[in-house]
Amino acid sequence: IAGITQAPTSQILAAGRRMTLRCTQDMRHNAMYWYRQDLGLGLRLIHYSNTAGTTGKGEVPDGYSVSRANTDDFPLTLASAVPSQTSVYFCASSDSWGAGSPLHFGNGTRLTVT
Amino acid sequence: ILNVEQSPQSLHVQEGDSTNFTCSFPSSNFYALHWYRWETAKSPEALFVMTLNGDEKKKGRISATLNTKEGYSYLYIKGSQPEDSATYLCAFIGRGSTLGRLYFGRGTQLTVWP
């Protein structure tokens, strides 16, 4: 079934290391998002892209970067991981930005920074 | 950052009981409200996208209402079943500079006992 694929499923990372979380969708959705899920805090938006070639900052962008070279891929990079970035990361996509289209989520990446 | 509140935080009901919970959001600059269902070990799935004051949506035993003037939405589950056990998230989209961004509540965790 088509959808969003995230990789890896989980990862333990030493502090200071660089890490890229991968996200690929095959629904030809224009908008893509990265959220982090922390206990008691709900889903918080890290970065988004409303169309290929453009990106924007969400609520908690510090320490993260993204790129959107094409429609399908939206990788999230932690340049130098810190323990506070331990979280579950969800990639999502929607048909269009700003039109109230429902989000489709990947299965998440559980990241532990030690 | 917009404040989206969900209550109660958790709910335990018996199979067959009907239940409802609330999502509160800013009543000004409303654009859309989403409801998602999030089962343990899975990713969130969209239930409803609501855009008009007075909107009522229904999917099987689950329905939702929307009051944009007073800033709340109710989610109802009629005759709860164990498979309804999940966390239910609402997400608000406002107009203006935040158009397109979803602000999630922390969710209501529903447990249905057989």
GROMACS .gro file of C-alpha atoms in nm:
model
  228
    1ILE     CA    1   0.000   0.000   0.000
    2ALA     CA    2   0.127   0.346  -0.091
    3GLY     CA    3   0.214   0.589   0.182
    4ILE     CA    4   0.503   0.731   0.376
    5THR     CA    5   0.817   0.538   0.456
    6GLN     CA    6   1.048   0.645   0.735
    7ALA     CA    7   1.392   0.507   0.807
    8PRO     CA    8   1.540   0.396   1.032
    9THR     CA    9   1.269   0.262   1.262
   10SER     CA   10   1.485   0.328   1.562
   11GLN     CA   11   1.836   0.448   1.633
   12ILE     CA   12   2.067   0.499   1.926
   13LEU     CA   13   2.305   0.784   1.859
   14ALA     CA   14   2.599   0.924   2.052
   15ALA     CA   15   2.581   1.293   2.136
   16GLY     CA   16   2.765   1.509   1.888
   17ARG     CA   17   2.708   1.273   1.597
   18ARG     CA   18   2.531   1.373   1.278
   19MET     CA   19   2.217   1.185   1.177
   20THR     CA   20   1.972   1.202   0.889
   21LEU     CA   21   1.622   1.065   0.925
   22ARG     CA   22   1.476   0.966   0.592
   23CYS     CA   23   1.122   1.018   0.473
   24THR     CA   24   0.977   0.920   0.136
   25GLN     CA   25   0.618   0.941   0.014
   26ASP     CA   26   0.466   0.805  -0.304
   27MET     CA   27   0.135   0.988  -0.297
   28ARG     CA   28   0.266   1.291  -0.487
   29HIS     CA   29   0.163   1.513  -0.199
   30ASN     CA   30   0.283   1.870  -0.217
   31ALA     CA   31   0.325   1.939   0.154
   32MET     CA   32   0.547   1.748   0.395
   33TYR     CA   33   0.617   1.788   0.764
   34TRP     CA   34   0.841   1.668   1.044
   35TYR     CA   35   0.699   1.640   1.395
   36ARG     CA   36   0.846   1.522   1.721
   37GLN     CA   37   0.642   1.344   1.985
   38ASP     CA   38   0.747   1.381   2.346
   39LEU     CA   39   0.565   1.247   2.648
   40GLY     CA   40   0.311   1.498   2.774
   41LEU     CA   41   0.382   1.751   2.503
   42GLY     CA   42   0.192   1.631   2.199
   43LEU     CA   43   0.310   1.656   1.841
   44ARG     CA   44   0.528   1.959   1.773
   45LEU     CA   45   0.620   2.078   1.426
   46ILE     CA   46   0.992   2.095   1.353
   47HIS     CA   47   1.005   2.192   0.986
   48TYR     CA   48   0.770   2.183   0.694
   49SER     CA   49   0.769   2.214   0.318
   50ASN     CA   50   0.466   2.332   0.129
   51THR     CA   51   0.608   2.231  -0.208
   52ALA     CA   52   0.927   2.093  -0.357
   53GLY     CA   53   1.211   2.342  -0.333
   54THR     CA   54   1.076   2.533  -0.034
   55THR     CA   55   1.100   2.474   0.339
   56GLY     CA   56   0.995   2.655   0.654
   57LYS     CA   57   1.051   2.648   1.028
   58GLY     CA   58   0.797   2.512   1.269
   59GLU     CA   59   0.767   2.548   1.646
   60VAL     CA   60   1.092   2.373   1.743
   61PRO     CA   61   1.341   2.402   1.453
   62ASP     CA   62   1.665   2.458   1.644
   63GLY     CA   63   1.924   2.186   1.589
   64TYR     CA   64   1.746   2.047   1.283
   65SER     CA   65   1.763   2.111   0.911
   66VAL     CA   66   1.563   1.983   0.616
   67SER     CA   67   1.574   1.986   0.240
   68ARG     CA   68   1.312   1.921  -0.027
   69ALA     CA   69   1.494   1.854  -0.353
   70ASN     CA   70   1.195   1.673  -0.502
   71THR     CA   71   0.832   1.595  -0.426
   72ASP     CA   72   0.890   1.255  -0.271
   73ASP     CA   73   1.176   1.301  -0.024
   74PHE     CA   74   1.202   1.514   0.288
   75PRO     CA   75   1.505   1.420   0.500
   76LEU     CA   76   1.558   1.563   0.848
   77THR     CA   77   1.917   1.617   0.962
   78LEU     CA   78   2.051   1.657   1.313
   79ALA     CA   79   2.389   1.821   1.260
   80SER     CA   80   2.522   1.749   1.609
   81ALA     CA   81   2.282   1.547   1.819
   82VAL     CA   82   2.210   1.636   2.182
   83PRO     CA   83   2.024   1.429   2.446
   84SER     CA   84   1.724   1.666   2.434
   85GLN     CA   85   1.663   1.547   2.081
   86THR     CA   86   1.572   1.204   2.213
   87SER     CA   87   1.219   1.166   2.083
   88VAL     CA   88   0.993   0.989   1.838
   89TYR     CA   89   0.998   1.162   1.501
   90PHE     CA   90   0.706   1.148   1.261
   91CYS     CA   91   0.711   1.250   0.899
   92ALA     CA   92   0.378   1.344   0.743
   93SER     CA   93   0.242   1.466   0.414
   94SER     CA   94  -0.074   1.626   0.284
   95ASP     CA   95  -0.217   1.691  -0.056
   96SER     CA   96  -0.183   2.065  -0.024
   97TRP     CA   97  -0.067   2.326   0.220
   98GLY     CA   98  -0.314   2.554   0.386
   99ALA     CA   99  -0.628   2.386   0.253
  100GLY     CA  100  -0.708   2.177   0.557
  101SER     CA  101  -0.610   1.853   0.383
  102PRO     CA  102  -0.567   1.566   0.629
  103LEU     CA  103  -0.215   1.456   0.716
  104HIS     CA  104  -0.084   1.111   0.637
  105PHE     CA  105   0.181   0.996   0.882
  106GLY     CA  106   0.474   0.760   0.861
  107ASN     CA  107   0.534   0.500   1.130
  108GLY     CA  108   0.787   0.711   1.314
  109THR     CA  109   1.156   0.690   1.402
  110ARG     CA  110   1.246   0.641   1.766
  111LEU     CA  111   1.574   0.822   1.831
  112THR     CA  112   1.774   0.799   2.150
  113VAL     CA  113   2.070   1.033   2.194
  114THR     CA  114   2.311   0.920   2.464
  115ILE     CA  115   0.230   2.933   1.958
  116LEU     CA  116  -0.144   2.863   1.968
  117ASN     CA  117  -0.306   2.686   2.260
  118VAL     CA  118  -0.513   2.379   2.177
  119GLU     CA  119  -0.655   2.201   2.480
  120GLN     CA  120  -0.810   1.857   2.497
  121SER     CA  121  -1.009   1.714   2.785
  122PRO     CA  122  -1.014   1.483   2.955
  123GLN     CA  123  -0.654   1.370   2.933
  124SER     CA  124  -0.764   1.008   2.970
  125LEU     CA  125  -1.088   0.818   2.985
  126HIS     CA  126  -1.177   0.462   3.081
  127VAL     CA  127  -1.516   0.324   2.980
  128GLN     CA  128  -1.689  -0.010   2.958
  129GLU     CA  129  -1.770  -0.173   2.629
  130GLY     CA  130  -2.106  -0.042   2.508
  131ASP     CA  131  -2.079   0.293   2.682
  132SER     CA  132  -2.103   0.608   2.477
  133THR     CA  133  -1.845   0.875   2.541
  134ASN     CA  134  -1.737   1.217   2.430
  135PHE     CA  135  -1.441   1.447   2.468
  136THR     CA  136  -1.357   1.806   2.394
  137CYS     CA  137  -1.108   2.005   2.192
  138SER     CA  138  -1.080   2.379   2.269
  139PHE     CA  139  -0.903   2.620   2.038
  140PRO     CA  140  -0.876   2.995   1.969
  141SER     CA  141  -1.209   3.120   1.833
  142SER     CA  142  -1.049   3.396   1.628
  143ASN     CA  143  -0.885   3.335   1.288
  144PHE     CA  144  -1.028   2.984   1.258
  145TYR     CA  145  -0.956   2.799   0.935
  146ALA     CA  146  -0.994   2.426   1.000
  147LEU     CA  147  -0.994   2.160   1.270
  148HIS     CA  148  -0.870   1.805   1.228
  149TRP     CA  149  -0.940   1.497   1.439
  150TYR     CA  150  -0.697   1.203   1.436
  151ARG     CA  151  -0.706   0.861   1.592
  152TRP     CA  152  -0.376   0.720   1.715
  153GLU     CA  153  -0.353   0.356   1.815
  154THR     CA  154  -0.059   0.231   2.017
  155ALA     CA  155   0.239   0.130   1.803
  156LYS     CA  156   0.081   0.283   1.494
  157SER     CA  157   0.080   0.628   1.338
  158PRO     CA  158  -0.203   0.883   1.361
  159GLU     CA  159  -0.486   0.842   1.112
  160ALA     CA  160  -0.719   1.121   1.006
  161LEU     CA  161  -1.081   1.095   1.115
  162PHE     CA  162  -1.232   1.429   1.019
  163VAL     CA  163  -1.145   1.764   0.867
  164MET     CA  164  -1.393   2.031   0.973
  165THR     CA  165  -1.408   2.380   0.834
  166LEU     CA  166  -1.753   2.532   0.888
  167ASN     CA  167  -1.921   2.646   1.206
  168GLY     CA  168  -2.194   2.397   1.288
  169ASP     CA  169  -2.025   2.120   1.090
  170GLU     CA  170  -2.115   1.768   1.192
  171LYS     CA  171  -1.915   1.474   1.059
  172LYS     CA  172  -1.979   1.105   1.108
  173LYS     CA  173  -1.782   0.788   1.041
  174GLY     CA  174  -1.950   0.475   1.169
  175ARG     CA  175  -2.001   0.511   1.544
  176ILE     CA  176  -1.777   0.818   1.567
  177SER     CA  177  -1.906   1.168   1.508
  178ALA     CA  178  -1.781   1.521   1.565
  179THR     CA  179  -1.931   1.866   1.595
  180LEU     CA  180  -1.774   2.206   1.555
  181ASN     CA  181  -1.844   2.545   1.713
  182THR     CA  182  -1.600   2.800   1.575
  183LYS     CA  183  -1.763   3.098   1.746
  184GLU     CA  184  -1.694   2.963   2.092
  185GLY     CA  185  -1.385   2.765   1.996
  186TYR     CA  186  -1.462   2.401   2.067
  187SER     CA  187  -1.524   2.069   1.898
  188TYR     CA  188  -1.672   1.753   2.046
  189LEU     CA  189  -1.589   1.398   1.943
  190TYR     CA  190  -1.853   1.137   2.024
  191ILE     CA  191  -1.821   0.760   2.020
  192LYS     CA  192  -2.147   0.567   2.040
  193GLY     CA  193  -2.139   0.219   2.191
  194SER     CA  194  -1.763   0.207   2.252
  195GLN     CA  195  -1.578  -0.111   2.158
  196PRO     CA  196  -1.235  -0.231   2.275
  197GLU     CA  197  -1.099  -0.157   1.928
  198ASP     CA  198  -1.184   0.210   1.983
  199SER     CA  199  -0.908   0.224   2.243
  200ALA     CA  200  -0.664   0.485   2.115
  201THR     CA  201  -0.549   0.841   2.167
  202TYR     CA  202  -0.766   1.095   1.990
  203LEU     CA  203  -0.591   1.410   1.875
  204CYS     CA  204  -0.734   1.734   1.751
  205ALA     CA  205  -0.536   1.988   1.551
  206PHE     CA  206  -0.620   2.351   1.481
  207ILE     CA  207  -0.532   2.552   1.172
  208GLY     CA  208  -0.562   2.929   1.190
  209ARG     CA  209  -0.568   3.194   0.924
  210GLY     CA  210  -0.306   3.456   0.859
  211SER     CA  211   0.059   3.390   0.921
  212THR     CA  212  -0.009   3.045   1.065
  213LEU     CA  213  -0.222   2.925   0.773
  214GLY     CA  214  -0.134   2.569   0.688
  215ARG     CA  215   0.030   2.485   1.020
  216LEU     CA  216  -0.148   2.234   1.241
  217TYR     CA  217  -0.132   2.293   1.615
  218PHE     CA  218  -0.201   1.967   1.794
  219GLY     CA  219  -0.358   1.917   2.132
  220ARG     CA  220  -0.205   1.661   2.367
  221GLY     CA  221  -0.482   1.413   2.304
  222THR     CA  222  -0.742   1.218   2.498
  223GLN     CA  223  -0.639   0.861   2.570
  224LEU     CA  224  -0.943   0.633   2.557
  225THR     CA  225  -0.942   0.283   2.702
  226VAL     CA  226  -1.248   0.065   2.646
  227TRP     CA  227  -1.274  -0.237   2.876
  228PRO     CA  228  -1.454  -0.550   2.754
   0.00000   0.00000   0.00000
